[in-house]
Coordinates of C-alpha atoms and ligand atoms in Angstrom, one line a residue:
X154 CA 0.0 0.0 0.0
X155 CA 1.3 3.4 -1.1
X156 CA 1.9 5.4 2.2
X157 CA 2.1 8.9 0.5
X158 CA 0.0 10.1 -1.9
X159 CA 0.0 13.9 -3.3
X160 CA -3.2 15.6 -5.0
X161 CA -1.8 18.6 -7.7
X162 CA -5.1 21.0 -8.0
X163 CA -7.2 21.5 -4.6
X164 CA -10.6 22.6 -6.6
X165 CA -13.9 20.9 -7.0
X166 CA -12.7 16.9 -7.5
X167 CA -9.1 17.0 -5.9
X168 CA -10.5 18.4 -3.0
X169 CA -13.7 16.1 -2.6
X170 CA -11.4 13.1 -3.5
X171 CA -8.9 13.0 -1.5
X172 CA -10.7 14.0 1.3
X173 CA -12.4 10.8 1.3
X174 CA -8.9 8.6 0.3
X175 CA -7.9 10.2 3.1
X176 CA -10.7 9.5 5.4
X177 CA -11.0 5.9 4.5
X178 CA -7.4 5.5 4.6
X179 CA -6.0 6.8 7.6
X180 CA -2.7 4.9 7.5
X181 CA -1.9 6.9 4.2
X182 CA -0.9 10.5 4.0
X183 CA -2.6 12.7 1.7
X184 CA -1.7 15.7 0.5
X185 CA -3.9 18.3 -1.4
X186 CA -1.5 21.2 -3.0
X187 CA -2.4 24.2 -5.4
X188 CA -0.7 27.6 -6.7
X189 CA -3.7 29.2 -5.3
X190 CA -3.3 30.2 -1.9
X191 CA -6.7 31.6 -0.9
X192 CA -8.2 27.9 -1.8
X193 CA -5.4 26.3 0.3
X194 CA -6.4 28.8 3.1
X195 CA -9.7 27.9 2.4
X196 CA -9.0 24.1 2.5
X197 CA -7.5 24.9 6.0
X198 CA -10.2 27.1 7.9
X199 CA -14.0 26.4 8.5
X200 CA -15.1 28.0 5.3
X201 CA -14.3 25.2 2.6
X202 CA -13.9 26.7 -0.8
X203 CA -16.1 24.1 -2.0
X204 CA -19.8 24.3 -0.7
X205 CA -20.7 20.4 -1.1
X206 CA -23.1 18.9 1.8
X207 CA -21.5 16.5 4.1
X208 CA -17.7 17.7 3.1
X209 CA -17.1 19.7 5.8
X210 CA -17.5 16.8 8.4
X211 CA -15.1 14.7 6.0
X212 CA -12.9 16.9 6.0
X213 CA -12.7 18.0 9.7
X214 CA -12.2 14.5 10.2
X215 CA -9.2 13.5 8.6
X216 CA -7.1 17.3 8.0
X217 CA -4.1 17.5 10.2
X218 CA -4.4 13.6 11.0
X219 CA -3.4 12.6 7.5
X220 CA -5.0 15.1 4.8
X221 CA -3.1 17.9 4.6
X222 CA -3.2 21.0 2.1
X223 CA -0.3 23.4 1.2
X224 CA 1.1 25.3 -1.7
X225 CA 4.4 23.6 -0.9
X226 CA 4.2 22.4 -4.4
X227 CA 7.7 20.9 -5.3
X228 CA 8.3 19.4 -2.1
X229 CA 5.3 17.3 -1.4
X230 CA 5.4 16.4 -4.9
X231 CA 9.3 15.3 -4.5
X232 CA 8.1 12.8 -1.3
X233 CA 4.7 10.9 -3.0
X234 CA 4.6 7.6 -3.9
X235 CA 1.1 8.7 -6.2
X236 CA 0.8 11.6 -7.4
X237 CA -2.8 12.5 -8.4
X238 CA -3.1 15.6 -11.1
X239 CA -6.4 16.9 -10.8
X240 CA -5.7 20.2 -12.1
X241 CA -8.5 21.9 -14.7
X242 CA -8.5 21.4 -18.2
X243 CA -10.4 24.2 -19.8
X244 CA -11.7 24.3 -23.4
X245 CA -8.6 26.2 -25.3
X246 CA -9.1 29.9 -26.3
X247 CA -6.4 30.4 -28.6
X248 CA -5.0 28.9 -31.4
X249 CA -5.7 25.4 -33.2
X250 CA -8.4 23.6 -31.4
X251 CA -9.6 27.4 -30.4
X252 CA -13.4 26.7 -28.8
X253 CA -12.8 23.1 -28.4
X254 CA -9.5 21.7 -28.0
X255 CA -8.9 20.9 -24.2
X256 CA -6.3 23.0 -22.6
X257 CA -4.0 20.5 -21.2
X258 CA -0.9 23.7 -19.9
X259 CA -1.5 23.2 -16.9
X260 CA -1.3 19.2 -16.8
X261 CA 1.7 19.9 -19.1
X262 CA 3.2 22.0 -16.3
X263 CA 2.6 19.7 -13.8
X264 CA 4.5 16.6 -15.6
X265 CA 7.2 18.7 -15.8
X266 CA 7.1 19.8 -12.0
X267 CA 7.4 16.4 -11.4
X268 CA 10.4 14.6 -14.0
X269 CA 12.3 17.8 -12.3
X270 CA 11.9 17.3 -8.5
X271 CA 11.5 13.8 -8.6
X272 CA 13.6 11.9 -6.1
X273 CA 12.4 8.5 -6.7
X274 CA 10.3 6.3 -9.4
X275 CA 6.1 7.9 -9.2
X276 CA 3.0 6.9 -10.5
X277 CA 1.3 9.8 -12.3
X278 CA -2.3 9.4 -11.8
X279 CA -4.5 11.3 -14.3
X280 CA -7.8 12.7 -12.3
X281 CA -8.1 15.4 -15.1
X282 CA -10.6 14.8 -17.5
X283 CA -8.6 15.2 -20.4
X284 CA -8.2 13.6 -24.5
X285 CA -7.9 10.3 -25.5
X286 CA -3.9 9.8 -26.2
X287 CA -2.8 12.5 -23.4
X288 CA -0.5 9.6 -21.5
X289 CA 1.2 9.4 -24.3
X290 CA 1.5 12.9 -24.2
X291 CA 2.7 12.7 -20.6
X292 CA 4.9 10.2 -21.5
X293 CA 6.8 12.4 -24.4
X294 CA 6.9 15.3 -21.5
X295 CA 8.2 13.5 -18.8
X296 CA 11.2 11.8 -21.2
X297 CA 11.9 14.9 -22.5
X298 CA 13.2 16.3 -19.2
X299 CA 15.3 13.6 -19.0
X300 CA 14.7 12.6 -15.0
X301 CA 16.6 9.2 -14.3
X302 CA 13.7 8.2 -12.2
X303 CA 10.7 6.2 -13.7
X304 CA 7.1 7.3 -14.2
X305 CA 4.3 4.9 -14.8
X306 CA 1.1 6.8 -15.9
X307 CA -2.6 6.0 -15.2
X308 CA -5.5 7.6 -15.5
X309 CA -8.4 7.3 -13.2
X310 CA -11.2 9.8 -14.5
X311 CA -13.4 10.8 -12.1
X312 CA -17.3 10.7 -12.0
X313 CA -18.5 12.8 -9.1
X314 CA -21.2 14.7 -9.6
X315 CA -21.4 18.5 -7.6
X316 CA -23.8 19.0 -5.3
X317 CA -23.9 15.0 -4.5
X318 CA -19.8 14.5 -4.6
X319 CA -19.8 13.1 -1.0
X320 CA -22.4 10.4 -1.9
X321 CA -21.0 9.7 -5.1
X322 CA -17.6 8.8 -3.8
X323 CA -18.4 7.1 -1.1
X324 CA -20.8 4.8 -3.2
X325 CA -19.8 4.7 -6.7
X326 CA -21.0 3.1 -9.2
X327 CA -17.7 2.3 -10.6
X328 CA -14.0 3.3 -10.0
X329 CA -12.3 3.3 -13.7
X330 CA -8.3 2.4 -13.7
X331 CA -6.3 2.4 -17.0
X332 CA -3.0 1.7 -17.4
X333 CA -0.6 0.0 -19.5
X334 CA -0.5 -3.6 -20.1
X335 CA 3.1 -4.0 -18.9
X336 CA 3.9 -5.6 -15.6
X337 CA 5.3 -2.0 -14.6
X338 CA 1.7 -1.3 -15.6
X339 CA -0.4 -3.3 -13.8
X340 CA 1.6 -3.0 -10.7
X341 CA 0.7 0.3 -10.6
X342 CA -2.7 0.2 -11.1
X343 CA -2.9 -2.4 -8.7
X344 CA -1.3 0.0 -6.0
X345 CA -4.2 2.8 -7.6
X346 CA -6.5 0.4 -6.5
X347 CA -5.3 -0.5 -3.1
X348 CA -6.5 3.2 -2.3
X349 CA -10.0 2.5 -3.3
X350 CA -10.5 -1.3 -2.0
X351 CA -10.5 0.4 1.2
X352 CA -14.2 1.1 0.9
X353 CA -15.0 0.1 -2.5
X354 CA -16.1 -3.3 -3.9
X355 CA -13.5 -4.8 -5.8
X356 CA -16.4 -5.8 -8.8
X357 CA -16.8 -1.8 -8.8
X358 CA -13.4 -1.5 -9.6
X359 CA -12.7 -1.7 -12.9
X360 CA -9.8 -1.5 -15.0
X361 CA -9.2 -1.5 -18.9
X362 CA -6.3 -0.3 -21.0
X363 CA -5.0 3.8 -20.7
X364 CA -7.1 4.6 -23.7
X365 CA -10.0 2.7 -23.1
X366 CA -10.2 4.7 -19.8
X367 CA -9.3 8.2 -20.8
X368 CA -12.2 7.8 -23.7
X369 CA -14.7 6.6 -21.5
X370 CA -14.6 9.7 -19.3
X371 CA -15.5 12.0 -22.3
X372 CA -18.1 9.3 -23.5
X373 CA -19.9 8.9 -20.0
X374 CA -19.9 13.2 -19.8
X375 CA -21.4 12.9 -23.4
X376 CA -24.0 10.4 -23.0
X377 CA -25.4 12.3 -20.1
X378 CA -25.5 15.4 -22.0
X379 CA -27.0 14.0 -24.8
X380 CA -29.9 12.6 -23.0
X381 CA -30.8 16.3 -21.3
X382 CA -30.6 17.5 -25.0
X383 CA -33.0 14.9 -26.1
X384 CA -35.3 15.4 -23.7
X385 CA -35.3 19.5 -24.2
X386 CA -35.7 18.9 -26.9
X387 CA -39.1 17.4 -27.1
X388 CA -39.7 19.6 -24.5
X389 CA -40.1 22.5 -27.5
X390 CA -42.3 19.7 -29.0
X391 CA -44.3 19.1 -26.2
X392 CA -44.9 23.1 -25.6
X393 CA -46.4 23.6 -29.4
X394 CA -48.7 20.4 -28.9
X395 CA -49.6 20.8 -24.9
X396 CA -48.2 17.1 -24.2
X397 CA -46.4 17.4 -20.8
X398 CA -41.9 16.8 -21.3
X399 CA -42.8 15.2 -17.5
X400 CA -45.3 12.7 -18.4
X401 CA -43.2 12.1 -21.7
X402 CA -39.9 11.9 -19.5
X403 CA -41.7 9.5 -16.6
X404 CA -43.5 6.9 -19.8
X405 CA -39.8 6.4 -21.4
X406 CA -37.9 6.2 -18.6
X407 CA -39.9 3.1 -17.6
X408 CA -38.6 1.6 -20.0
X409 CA -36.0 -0.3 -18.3
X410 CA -33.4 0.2 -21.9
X411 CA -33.9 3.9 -21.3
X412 CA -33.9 4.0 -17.7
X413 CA -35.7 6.7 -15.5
X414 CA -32.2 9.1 -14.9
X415 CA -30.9 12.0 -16.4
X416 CA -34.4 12.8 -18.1
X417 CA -35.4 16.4 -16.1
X418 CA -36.2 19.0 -18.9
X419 CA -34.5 22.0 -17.8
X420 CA -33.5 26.0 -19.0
X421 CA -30.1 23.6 -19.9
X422 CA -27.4 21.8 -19.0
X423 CA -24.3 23.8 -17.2
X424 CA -21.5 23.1 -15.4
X425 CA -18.1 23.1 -16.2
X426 CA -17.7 19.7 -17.7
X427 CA -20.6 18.6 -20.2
X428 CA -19.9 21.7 -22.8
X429 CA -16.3 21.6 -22.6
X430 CA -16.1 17.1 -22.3
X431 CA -18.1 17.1 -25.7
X432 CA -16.4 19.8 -27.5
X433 CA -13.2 18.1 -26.2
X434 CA -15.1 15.1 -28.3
X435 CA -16.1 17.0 -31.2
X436 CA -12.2 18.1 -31.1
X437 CA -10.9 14.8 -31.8
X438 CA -13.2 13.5 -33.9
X439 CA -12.2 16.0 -36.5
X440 CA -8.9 15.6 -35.7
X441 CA -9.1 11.6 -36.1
X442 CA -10.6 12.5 -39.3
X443 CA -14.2 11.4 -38.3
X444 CA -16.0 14.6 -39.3
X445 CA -19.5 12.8 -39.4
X446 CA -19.2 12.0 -35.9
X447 CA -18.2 15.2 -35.1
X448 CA -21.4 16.9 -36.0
X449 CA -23.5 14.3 -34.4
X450 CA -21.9 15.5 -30.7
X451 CA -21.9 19.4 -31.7
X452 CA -25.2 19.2 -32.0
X453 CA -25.8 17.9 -28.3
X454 CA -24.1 21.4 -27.3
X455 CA -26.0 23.3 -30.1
X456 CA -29.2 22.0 -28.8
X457 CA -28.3 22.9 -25.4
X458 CA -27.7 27.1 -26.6
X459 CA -30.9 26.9 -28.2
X460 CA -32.8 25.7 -25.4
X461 CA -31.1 28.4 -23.2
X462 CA -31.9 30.9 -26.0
X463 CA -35.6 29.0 -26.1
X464 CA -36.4 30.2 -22.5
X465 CA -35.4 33.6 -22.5
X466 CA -37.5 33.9 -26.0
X467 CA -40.3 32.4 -24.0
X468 CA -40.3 35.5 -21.7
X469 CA -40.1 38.1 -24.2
X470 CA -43.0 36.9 -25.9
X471 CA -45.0 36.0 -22.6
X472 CA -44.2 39.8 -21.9
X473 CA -45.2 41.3 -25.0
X474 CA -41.6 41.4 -26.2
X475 CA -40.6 44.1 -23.9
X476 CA -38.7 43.9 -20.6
X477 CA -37.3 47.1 -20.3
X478 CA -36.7 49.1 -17.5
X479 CA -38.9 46.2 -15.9
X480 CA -37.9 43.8 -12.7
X481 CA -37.5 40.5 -12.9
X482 CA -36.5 38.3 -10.1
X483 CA -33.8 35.3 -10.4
X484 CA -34.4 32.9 -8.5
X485 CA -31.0 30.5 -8.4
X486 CA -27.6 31.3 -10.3
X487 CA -25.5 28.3 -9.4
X488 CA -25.2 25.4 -12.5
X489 CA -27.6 23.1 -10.3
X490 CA -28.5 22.6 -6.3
X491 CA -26.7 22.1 -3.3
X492 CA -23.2 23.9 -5.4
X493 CA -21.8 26.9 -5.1
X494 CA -20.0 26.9 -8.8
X495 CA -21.7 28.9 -11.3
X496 CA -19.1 27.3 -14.5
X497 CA -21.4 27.6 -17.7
X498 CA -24.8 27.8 -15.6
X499 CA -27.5 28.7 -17.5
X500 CA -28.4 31.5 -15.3
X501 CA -25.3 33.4 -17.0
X502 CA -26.8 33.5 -20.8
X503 CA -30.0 33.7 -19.4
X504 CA -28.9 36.9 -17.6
X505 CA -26.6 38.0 -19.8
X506 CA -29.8 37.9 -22.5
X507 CA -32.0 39.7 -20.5
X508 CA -29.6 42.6 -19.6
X509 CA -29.2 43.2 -23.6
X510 CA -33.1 43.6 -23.5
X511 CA -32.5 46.0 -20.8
X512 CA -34.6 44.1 -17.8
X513 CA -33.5 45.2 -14.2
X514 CA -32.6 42.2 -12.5
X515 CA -32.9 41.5 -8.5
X516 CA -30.8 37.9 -8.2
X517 CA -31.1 35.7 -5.5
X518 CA -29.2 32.3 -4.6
X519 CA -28.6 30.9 -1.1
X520 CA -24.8 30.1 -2.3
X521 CA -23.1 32.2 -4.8
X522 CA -21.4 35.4 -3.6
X523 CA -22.5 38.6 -5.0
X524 CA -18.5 39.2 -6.5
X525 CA -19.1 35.9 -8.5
X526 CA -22.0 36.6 -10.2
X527 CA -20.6 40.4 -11.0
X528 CA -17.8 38.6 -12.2
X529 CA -19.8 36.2 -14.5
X530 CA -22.4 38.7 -15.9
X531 CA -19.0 40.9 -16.9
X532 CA -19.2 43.2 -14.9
X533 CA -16.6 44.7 -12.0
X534 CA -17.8 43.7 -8.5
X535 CA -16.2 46.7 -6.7
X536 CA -18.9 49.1 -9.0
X537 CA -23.0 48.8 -7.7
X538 CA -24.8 47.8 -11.1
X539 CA -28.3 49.2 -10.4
X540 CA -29.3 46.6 -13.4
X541 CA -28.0 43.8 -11.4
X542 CA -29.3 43.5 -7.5
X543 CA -28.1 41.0 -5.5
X544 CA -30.6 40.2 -2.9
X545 CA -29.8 37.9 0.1
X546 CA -34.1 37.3 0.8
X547 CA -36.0 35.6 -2.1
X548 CA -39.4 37.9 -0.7
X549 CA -36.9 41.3 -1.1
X550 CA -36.1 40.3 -4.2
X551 CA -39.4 39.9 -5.7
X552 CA -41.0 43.3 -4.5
X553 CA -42.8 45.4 -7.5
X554 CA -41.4 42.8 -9.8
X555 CA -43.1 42.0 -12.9
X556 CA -41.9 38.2 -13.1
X557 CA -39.8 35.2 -11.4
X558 CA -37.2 33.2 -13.4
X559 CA -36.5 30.1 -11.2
X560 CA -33.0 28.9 -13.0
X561 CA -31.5 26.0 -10.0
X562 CA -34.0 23.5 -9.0
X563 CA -32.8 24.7 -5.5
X564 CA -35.4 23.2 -2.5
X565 CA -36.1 26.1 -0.7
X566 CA -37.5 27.7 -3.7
X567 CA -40.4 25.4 -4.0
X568 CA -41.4 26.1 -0.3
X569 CA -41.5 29.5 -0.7
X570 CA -44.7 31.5 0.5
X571 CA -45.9 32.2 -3.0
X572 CA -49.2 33.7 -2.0
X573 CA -47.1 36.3 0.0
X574 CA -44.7 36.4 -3.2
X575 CA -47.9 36.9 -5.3
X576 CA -49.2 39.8 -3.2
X577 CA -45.5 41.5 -3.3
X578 CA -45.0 41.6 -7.1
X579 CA -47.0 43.5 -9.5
X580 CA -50.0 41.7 -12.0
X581 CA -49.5 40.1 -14.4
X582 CA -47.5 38.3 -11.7
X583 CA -45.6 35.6 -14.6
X584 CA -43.2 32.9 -13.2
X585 CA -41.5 31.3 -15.9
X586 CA -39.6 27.7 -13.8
X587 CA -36.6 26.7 -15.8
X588 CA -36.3 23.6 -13.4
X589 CA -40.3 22.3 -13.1
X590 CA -39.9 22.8 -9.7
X591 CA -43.2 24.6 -9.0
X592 CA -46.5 23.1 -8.3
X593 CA -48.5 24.2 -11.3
X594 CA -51.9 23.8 -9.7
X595 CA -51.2 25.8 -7.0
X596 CA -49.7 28.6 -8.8
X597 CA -52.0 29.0 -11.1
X598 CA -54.9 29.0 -8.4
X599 CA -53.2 32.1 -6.5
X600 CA -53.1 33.9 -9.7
X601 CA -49.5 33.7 -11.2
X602 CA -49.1 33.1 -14.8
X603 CA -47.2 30.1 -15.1
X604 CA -44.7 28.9 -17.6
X605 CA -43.1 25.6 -17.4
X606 CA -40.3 24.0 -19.6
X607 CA -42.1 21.2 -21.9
X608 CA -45.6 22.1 -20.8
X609 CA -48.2 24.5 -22.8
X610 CA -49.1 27.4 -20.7
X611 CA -52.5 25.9 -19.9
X612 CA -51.2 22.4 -18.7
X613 CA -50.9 21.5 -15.1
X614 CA -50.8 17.9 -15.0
X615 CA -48.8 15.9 -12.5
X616 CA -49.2 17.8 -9.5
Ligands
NAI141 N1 -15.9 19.7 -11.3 C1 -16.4 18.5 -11.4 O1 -17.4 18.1 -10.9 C2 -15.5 17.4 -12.1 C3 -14.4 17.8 -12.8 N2 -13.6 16.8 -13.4 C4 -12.3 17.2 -14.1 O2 -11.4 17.4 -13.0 C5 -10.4 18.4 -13.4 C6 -10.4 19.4 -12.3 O3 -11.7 20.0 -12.2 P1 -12.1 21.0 -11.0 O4 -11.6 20.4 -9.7 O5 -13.5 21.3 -11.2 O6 -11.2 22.3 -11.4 P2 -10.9 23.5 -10.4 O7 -10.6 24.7 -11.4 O8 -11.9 23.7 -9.4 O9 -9.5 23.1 -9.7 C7 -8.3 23.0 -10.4 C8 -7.2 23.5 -9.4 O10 -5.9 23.2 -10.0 C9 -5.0 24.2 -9.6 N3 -3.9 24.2 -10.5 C10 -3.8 24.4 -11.8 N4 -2.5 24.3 -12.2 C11 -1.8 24.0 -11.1 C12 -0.4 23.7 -10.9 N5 0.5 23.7 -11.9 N6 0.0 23.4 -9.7 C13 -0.9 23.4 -8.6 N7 -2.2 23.6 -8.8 C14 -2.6 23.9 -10.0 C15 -5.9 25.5 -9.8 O11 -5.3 26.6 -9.1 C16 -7.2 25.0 -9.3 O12 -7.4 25.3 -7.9 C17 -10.9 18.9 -14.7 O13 -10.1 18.2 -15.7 C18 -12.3 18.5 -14.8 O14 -12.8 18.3 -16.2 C19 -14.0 15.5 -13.4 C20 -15.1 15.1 -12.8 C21 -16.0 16.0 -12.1
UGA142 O1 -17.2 15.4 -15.3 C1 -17.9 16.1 -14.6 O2 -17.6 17.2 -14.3 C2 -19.1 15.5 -14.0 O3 -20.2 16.1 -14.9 C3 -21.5 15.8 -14.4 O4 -21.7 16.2 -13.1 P1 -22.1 17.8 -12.8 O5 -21.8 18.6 -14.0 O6 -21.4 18.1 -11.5 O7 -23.6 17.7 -12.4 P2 -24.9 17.0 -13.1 O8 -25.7 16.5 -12.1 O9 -24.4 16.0 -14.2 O10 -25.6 18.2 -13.8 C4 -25.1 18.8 -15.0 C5 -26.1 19.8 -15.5 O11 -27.2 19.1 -16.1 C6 -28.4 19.5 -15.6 N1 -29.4 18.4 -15.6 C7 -29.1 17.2 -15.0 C8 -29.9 16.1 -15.1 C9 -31.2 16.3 -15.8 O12 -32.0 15.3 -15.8 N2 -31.4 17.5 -16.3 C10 -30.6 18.5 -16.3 O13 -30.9 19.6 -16.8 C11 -28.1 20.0 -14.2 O14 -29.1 20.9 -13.7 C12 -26.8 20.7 -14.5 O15 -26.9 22.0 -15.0 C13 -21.6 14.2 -14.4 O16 -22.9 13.9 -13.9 C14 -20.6 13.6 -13.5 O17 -20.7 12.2 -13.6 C15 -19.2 14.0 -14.0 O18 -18.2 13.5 -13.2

């Protein structure tokens, strides 16, 4: 069993992750180490960087016992046994592969950290999600520095999901080792593993060949995605025709070859993963010469910007087209529930739309800080924007306002007082619910015009 393991990238999945190797392993020191210091501080105090339920506790447990987080890059790296790059790989904004290419500097930079302050042989573990072929890549890198020590890569994608990453790793459905087929190879995989098995079933382990793993990262992210398109999809169907994208979603999900998961009609997918994982696809489809099957992904991505641009339509034509000088409340900015990350939410566009029509916006979410939605709408955080009020009361925010766009499924908002809402805002009260969170029935019966992703505006079926 490895007794030292170091985590490169301290952000949404190296933090989660290792706090749980950690925990289950308490005979193994873990360290968690980034170039950002104000996440490391955050690591180390009582407000975690990451809002995730159940994490805190997790952590508490294990820091200072054996999880440990520093920006003493070089050195912890220059002690681990396993060293676990988790570090982001963004969607490039420059160059070849401009708007779809994955970024892989900063999991360049770290191979290179390590072939130079590497005392001893490692195993590079990618956590990243990055292309099909990067361990070769790695490979190329660390050779190239000419270290006398040996590397053996793996990759070990990762398939929390924010918002649940606590349940997720503590009951996955799979753990997913690659490696190489050598005996260097499977020794180290085999010492990946060790980590896991203590709390994971060894038939939930499962390892395949370096490619076969790194291509079924991108795959998985793309298959979800796909079936949220699909689904919002009909849900523009269902809204011509007044079938119900619920009852559509509940009667084809029973069918056990579909399955029941991933079928919620929504304003769109966000997050930092599903746009930038399939364009990472499209990417190297084109570059493997497989054009055909590049469309066929793009348009999983193209179908989510319509659907974003779908909804905000919906309210300019709900409103007679003008919003101007008029408030709306937002209720909800992060990417989904229980997160605090707002990476590609559909809040953003949405937003970012409804400013360019000139709406006044009064925004409200439980967990985003008021700098980070500035930040995301473009605008400087230090400067009031009287277009764009943050509110810290969902009742404050909705006072003389002319409509509600619910854009994160968060709970609370469904057990809001919406007759006192109603009285609050001015009539025609519209609420246009991005998540189908709302009770229809009951909304409609206090008086709010109601619109609801995949239903026509006189449906109120299901509840
Ligand atoms: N966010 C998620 O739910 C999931 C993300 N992933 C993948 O995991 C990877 C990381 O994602 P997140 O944790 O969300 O990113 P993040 O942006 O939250 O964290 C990455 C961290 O790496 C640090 N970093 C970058 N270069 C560094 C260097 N050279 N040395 C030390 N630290 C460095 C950054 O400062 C940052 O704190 C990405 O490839 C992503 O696609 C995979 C599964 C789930
Ligand atoms: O690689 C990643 O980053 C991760 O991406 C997703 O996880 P995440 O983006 O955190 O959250 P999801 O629950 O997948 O939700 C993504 C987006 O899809 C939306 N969604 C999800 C499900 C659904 O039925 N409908 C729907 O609109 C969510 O609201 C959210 O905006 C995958 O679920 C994880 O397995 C994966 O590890």
């Amino acid at each position: 069993m490895p007794k030292k393991v170091c985590c490169i990238g301290a952000g949404y999945v190296g933090g989660p992750t290792m706090a749980v190797i950690a925990q289950k392993n308490p005979d193994v020191k873990v360290t968690v180490v980034d170039i950002n210091e104000d996440r490391i501080q955050g690591w180390n105090s009582e407000e975690l960087p990451v809002f995730e339920p159940g994490l805190l506790e997790v952590v508490k447990e294990a820091r200072g016992r054996n999880l440990f987080f520093t920006t003493a890059v070089e050195a912890t790296i220059a002690e681990a046994d396993i060293i676990f790059v988790s570090v982001n790989t963004p969607t490039k904004e420059f160059g070849v592969g401009k708007g779809s290419a994955a970024n892989l500097m900063y999991v360049e930079k770290c191979a290179r950290t390590i072939a130079r302050v590497a005392q001893s042989n490692k195993i590079i573990v990618e956590k990243s999600t990055v292309p099909v072929r990067t361990a070769e890549f790695l490979k190329q890198i660390l050779h190239a520095e000419g270290s006398k020590h040996q590397f053996e890569i793996v990759s070990n994608p990762e398939f929390l999901a924010e918002g649940t990453a606590i349940v997720d790793l503590n009951n996955p459905d799979r753990v997913l080792i690659g490696g190489d087929q050598t005996s260097e190879g499977k020794a180290a995989v085999a010492s990946v593993s060790s980590l896991y098995e203590a709390w994971v079933p060894k038939d939930r382990i499962l390892t395949t060949n370096l490619w076969s793993s790194e291509l079924s990262k991108l795959t998985a992210n793309a298959f979800l995605a796909q079936r949220i398109s699909s689904i919002n999809s009909i849900s523009a169907l269902c809204e011509r025709t007044d079938a119900d994208v619920e009852e559509v979603g509940r009667a084809i999900g029973m069918d056990s070859r579909i399955g029941s998961k991933f079928l919620r009609s929504s304003v769109g997918f966000g997050g930092s993963c599903f746009q930038k994982d399939i364009l990472n696809l499209v990417y190297l489809c084109d570059f493997f010469g497989l054009p055909e099957v590049a469309d066929y992904w793009r348009k999983v991505v193209e179908m989510n910007n319509y659907q974003k641009r779908r909804f905000v339509r919906r309210i300019m034509s709900a409103m007679f087209n003008t919003v101007s000088g008029r408030n709306l409340a937002i209720f909800g900015f992060a990417f989904k529930k229980d997160t605090n990350d707002t990476r590609e939410s559909p809040a953003i566009s949405v937003c970012r739309d409804l400013l360019d029509e000139q709406a006044v916006l009064r925004i409200y979410d439980p967990r985003v800080k008021k700098a980070q939605i500035y930040r995301d709408l473009g605008l400087d955080p230090s400067i009031e924007d009287p277009r764009v009020q943050i509110m810290s009361d969902p009742y404050q925010a909705v006072q003389a306002c002319d409509a509600i766009a619910v854009l994160t499924e968060w709970d609370e908002f469904a057990e809001l007082d919406y007759e006192r809402i109603f009285d609050a805002m001015r009539k025609p009260a519209h609420i246009f619910d991005g998540r189908n969170l709302l009770k229809p029935k009951k909304l409609k019966k206090i008086g709010f015009s109601l619109h609801s992703i995949g239903k026509g505006d006189s449906a109120t079926s299901l509840r």
